[in-house]
Structures are given as C-alpha cells and as structure tokens.
Short mmCIF file of C-alpha atoms in Angstrom, two decimals:
data_model
loop_
_atom_site.label_atom_id
_atom_site.label_comp_id
_atom_site.label_asym_id
_atom_site.label_seq_id
_atom_site.Cartn_x
_atom_site.Cartn_y
_atom_site.Cartn_z
CA MET A 1 -4.60 -12.15 -13.32
CA PRO A 2 -1.56 -13.70 -14.19
CA ALA A 3 0.87 -14.91 -11.32
CA TRP A 4 3.74 -12.99 -12.99
CA PHE A 5 1.10 -9.72 -13.35
CA PRO A 6 1.14 -8.23 -9.82
CA LEU A 7 5.64 -8.17 -10.66
CA LEU A 8 5.34 -6.24 -13.35
CA PRO A 9 5.25 -2.58 -11.43
CA PHE A 10 8.73 -3.65 -9.65
CA ALA A 11 10.75 -4.64 -12.99
CA VAL A 12 9.54 -1.52 -14.31
CA SER A 13 10.21 0.51 -11.31
CA PHE A 14 14.27 -1.21 -11.52
CA ALA A 15 14.23 -0.67 -15.59
CA LEU A 16 13.30 3.27 -14.32
CA GLY A 17 15.83 3.54 -11.68
CA VAL A 18 18.51 1.89 -13.87
CA TRP A 19 17.62 4.66 -16.67
CA ALA A 20 17.49 7.72 -14.20
CA PHE A 21 20.30 7.02 -12.29
CA PRO A 22 23.02 8.87 -14.14
CA ARG A 23 20.47 11.44 -14.15
CA GLN A 24 20.27 12.17 -10.63
CA PRO A 25 21.91 14.71 -8.55
CA GLU A 26 24.96 13.76 -5.97
CA ARG A 27 22.38 13.79 -2.99
CA VAL A 28 18.40 13.66 -3.18
CA PRO A 29 15.82 13.47 -0.69
CA VAL A 30 15.08 9.69 0.40
CA HIS A 31 12.53 10.39 3.27
CA TRP A 32 10.12 13.10 4.00
CA GLY A 33 8.40 14.04 7.24
CA ALA A 34 4.89 14.43 8.42
CA ASP A 35 5.14 18.08 6.82
CA GLY A 36 5.81 16.94 3.30
CA GLN A 37 9.38 18.16 3.53
CA PRO A 38 12.52 16.35 3.06
CA ASP A 39 14.13 15.45 6.81
CA ARG A 40 16.70 12.86 5.05
CA TRP A 41 19.10 12.97 2.06
CA GLY A 42 20.77 9.80 0.49
CA SER A 43 22.30 9.09 -2.86
CA PRO A 44 20.66 8.29 -5.90
CA ALA A 45 20.95 4.70 -5.64
CA GLU A 46 18.73 4.60 -1.90
CA GLY A 47 16.32 7.29 -3.66
CA LEU A 48 15.67 5.01 -6.74
CA PHE A 49 16.15 1.18 -5.49
CA ALA A 50 15.63 1.22 -1.52
CA THR A 51 11.93 1.48 -1.64
CA PRO A 52 11.50 -0.84 -4.80
CA GLY A 53 13.68 -3.10 -3.32
CA THR A 54 12.26 -3.29 0.28
CA LEU A 55 8.95 -3.72 -1.33
CA LEU A 56 9.70 -6.39 -3.69
CA PHE A 57 11.40 -8.22 -0.46
CA VAL A 58 7.92 -8.04 1.27
CA SER A 59 6.14 -9.11 -1.69
CA LEU A 60 8.25 -11.99 -2.19
CA LEU A 61 7.47 -13.00 1.50
CA ILE A 62 3.51 -12.27 0.77
CA LEU A 63 4.10 -14.46 -2.41
CA ALA A 64 5.51 -17.30 -0.30
CA ALA A 65 2.80 -17.22 2.57
CA SER A 66 -0.34 -16.91 -0.16
CA ARG A 67 1.01 -20.59 -0.94
CA ALA A 68 -0.36 -21.42 2.46
CA GLN A 69 -3.79 -19.38 2.20
CA PRO A 70 -4.84 -20.18 -1.42
CA ALA A 71 -8.32 -18.80 -0.90
CA ALA A 72 -6.78 -15.17 0.01
CA THR A 73 -4.74 -15.49 -3.24
CA HIS A 74 -6.79 -12.96 -4.88
CA LEU A 75 -6.41 -10.69 -2.13
CA LEU A 76 -2.38 -11.16 -1.81
CA ARG A 77 -1.81 -10.76 -5.76
CA ARG A 78 -3.69 -7.10 -5.40
CA VAL A 79 -1.49 -6.24 -2.39
CA ILE A 80 1.68 -7.19 -4.24
CA PHE A 81 0.11 -5.46 -7.27
CA GLY A 82 -0.45 -2.36 -5.34
CA LEU A 83 3.05 -2.27 -3.84
CA GLY A 84 4.51 -2.81 -7.11
CA LEU A 85 2.46 0.70 -8.09
CA LEU A 86 3.84 2.04 -4.92
CA ALA A 87 7.33 1.26 -5.94
CA LEU A 88 6.93 2.58 -9.12
CA PHE A 89 5.33 5.52 -8.45
CA SER A 90 8.16 6.03 -5.84
CA THR A 91 10.67 5.85 -8.29
CA ALA A 92 9.11 7.66 -11.22
CA ALA A 93 8.64 10.80 -8.73
CA GLN A 94 12.15 10.46 -8.10
CA ALA A 95 13.37 9.95 -11.45
CA PHE A 96 11.48 12.92 -12.73
CA GLY A 97 11.85 15.41 -9.69
CA GLY A 98 8.13 15.02 -8.93
CA ASP A 99 6.43 16.02 -5.08
CA SER A 100 7.59 12.29 -3.65
CA PHE A 101 5.35 12.88 -0.73
CA ARG A 102 2.41 13.31 -2.56
CA VAL A 103 2.98 10.80 -4.77
CA THR A 104 3.80 8.25 -2.48
CA MET A 105 0.14 8.87 -0.62
CA VAL A 106 -1.41 8.78 -3.95
CA ALA A 107 -0.23 5.25 -4.72
CA LEU A 108 -0.71 4.20 -0.77
CA GLY A 109 -4.36 5.11 -1.52
CA SER A 110 -4.32 3.09 -5.10
CA LEU A 111 -3.13 0.28 -2.87
CA PHE A 112 -6.26 0.57 -0.11
CA LEU A 113 -8.51 0.98 -3.42
CA LEU A 114 -7.22 -1.99 -4.55
CA MET A 115 -7.31 -4.24 -1.82
CA GLY A 116 -10.61 -3.15 -0.40
CA PRO A 117 -12.77 -5.07 -3.18
CA ALA A 118 -10.55 -8.08 -2.87
CA LEU A 119 -10.93 -7.95 1.21
CA GLY A 120 -14.37 -7.68 0.94
CA GLN A 121 -14.87 -10.97 -1.66
CA THR A 122 -12.21 -12.74 0.63
CA PRO A 123 -13.85 -15.93 2.38
CA PRO A 124 -13.88 -15.85 6.35
CA SER A 125 -11.83 -18.70 6.96
CA SER A 126 -8.82 -17.73 4.52
CA LEU A 127 -7.23 -15.10 6.71
CA SER A 128 -5.39 -15.86 9.94
CA GLY A 129 -6.20 -14.71 13.07
CA PRO A 130 -10.13 -14.41 14.70
CA ARG A 131 -12.74 -15.76 12.31
CA LEU A 132 -14.27 -13.15 10.75
CA SER A 133 -17.75 -13.06 9.41
CA PRO A 134 -18.65 -12.44 5.41
CA THR A 135 -20.31 -9.27 6.74
CA THR A 136 -17.36 -8.01 8.71
CA LEU A 137 -14.95 -8.55 5.67
CA ARG A 138 -17.28 -6.59 3.39
CA ARG A 139 -17.70 -4.14 5.57
CA LEU A 140 -13.89 -3.87 6.04
CA GLY A 141 -13.66 -4.04 2.38
CA THR A 142 -15.70 -1.10 1.83
CA ALA A 143 -13.79 0.67 4.67
CA TRP A 144 -10.39 0.23 2.63
CA THR A 145 -11.88 1.14 -0.97
CA LEU A 146 -13.24 4.40 1.10
CA PHE A 147 -9.84 5.43 2.63
CA GLY A 148 -8.33 4.79 -0.38
CA VAL A 149 -10.36 7.13 -2.41
CA VAL A 150 -10.44 9.60 0.40
CA LEU A 151 -6.76 9.24 0.75
CA ILE A 152 -6.02 10.10 -3.11
CA LEU A 153 -8.53 12.60 -3.04
CA VAL A 154 -6.65 14.62 -0.43
CA SER A 155 -2.88 13.87 -1.65
CA LEU A 156 -4.21 15.55 -4.88
CA LEU A 157 -6.14 18.40 -3.66
CA ALA A 158 -4.93 19.19 0.17
CA PRO A 159 -3.13 22.86 0.29
CA VAL A 160 -0.76 21.54 2.90
CA PRO A 161 0.99 18.07 3.38
CA GLY A 162 0.00 18.10 7.21
CA LEU A 163 -3.74 17.35 5.96
CA ILE A 164 -2.08 14.14 4.16
CA THR A 165 -0.71 12.72 6.97
CA ALA A 166 -3.61 13.25 9.16
CA THR A 167 -5.89 11.83 6.98
CA LEU A 168 -3.77 9.01 6.86
CA VAL A 169 -3.40 8.47 10.59
CA LEU A 170 -6.91 9.19 10.96
CA GLY A 171 -7.81 6.80 8.24
CA LEU A 172 -5.78 4.01 9.78
CA ILE A 173 -6.97 4.35 13.48
CA GLY A 174 -10.89 4.45 11.94
CA VAL A 175 -10.23 1.08 9.96
CA VAL A 176 -8.34 -0.74 13.13
CA LEU A 177 -11.28 0.29 15.08
CA LEU A 178 -13.70 -0.98 12.49
CA LEU A 179 -11.52 -3.93 12.64
CA PHE A 180 -11.62 -4.39 16.42
CA LEU A 181 -15.32 -3.96 16.64
CA GLY A 182 -16.07 -6.20 13.84
CA VAL A 183 -13.62 -8.84 15.71
CA ARG A 184 -15.82 -8.50 19.09
CA ARG A 185 -19.27 -8.50 17.20
CA ASP A 186 -18.37 -11.87 15.07
CA ARG A 187 -16.78 -13.18 18.14
CA LEU A 188 -19.56 -12.74 20.39
CA ARG A 189 -22.11 -13.78 17.54
CA PHE A 190 -19.62 -17.24 17.05
CA GLU A 191 -19.36 -18.08 20.90
CA GLY A 192 -23.09 -17.25 21.82
#
C-alpha cells in the first residue's frame, strides 16, 4: 500500500463535506447516545468536519509514531486507513441523511476488521508495552477480526440500537480480557 493511500479517505471525506455543506439544515445531530438517538445538535460545519478533522489529527500522530516503530508500519497504516473510512462513513451519513449511529458502528467494525489480520502478523517486538508472543498476537488479531465482523453484522441487523452499544461494550471488554490473559501468560513464560 503506498504511503499516501491510507490518507485518501480523509481527502474524500473533506471533499464530500464541502459539497454537502450548503445542502445541510441549520442544525444537525452531532452526537448520539447509547440508544442511537441524537443527544446533541450543532452546526453543519461541526456535523461534517469535526469527526474527520479529529480523526485526521489522530492519524497524523499515528503516522509520526510509526516512524519510531517501522516493524509495525503495516498495522499502523491499516489503523489510519480504518480511521479514514470511519471519517468518510460519518461524513457520508451526515451528508445524505443516513442513520449516523449505525453507519458509524459499521465503520468502527470495519476498522477492527482491518486491524485484526495486521495485528496477527505484527512482530512481537514492534509494539510498545509488554512483549507479546506471536501466539498472543495472532489470537488478538483473530479476536479483533471476529469482533469487527460481529459489530458490522449487529450494526446492520439489530432491531434496536441498544444491542449495538451492548455488542461494542462487551466486545471491547472481551478483547481487553484476552489481552490481559495473553500478557499474563507470556510474562510467566518469558520469566520462568
């Protein structure tokens, strides 16, 4: 993947925002609660550009950090691309009046789906923090991938948005628990 490619969704997102800006109402939903209902309203500029701008800033920080971790570049580029897709999906939902909550959750699931295989192929020494074995990284990669698939499916099919929120929370708890157990098992193996 060329170095510029992960940033492409951000460019499309901002172009779409510029196109959609004059077509937006005076107030638009800019935040949604766990029930999927808008709980804060703002200007069209905030609705179209706040999420992509914030995610672009985070992506540029990740890009800068990737220079210090060259072995993890493929993982970090996928994260940046996934954040770009999240920005693009969010902007598209706002621009075309889609269900922003569900669209954002589908995009978040896509981010996890992109990260999973790359995480499973990341060399153990390329991540900061405790050294993880290749086995633990593969398991985490598989967990992220499955979590992404489940979140996408639930976001598309759940009859109520609360199920999407529950899936997100439980999935994140499950991945963190798997990480904790993997770190513990690897630490015991490396030390003893």
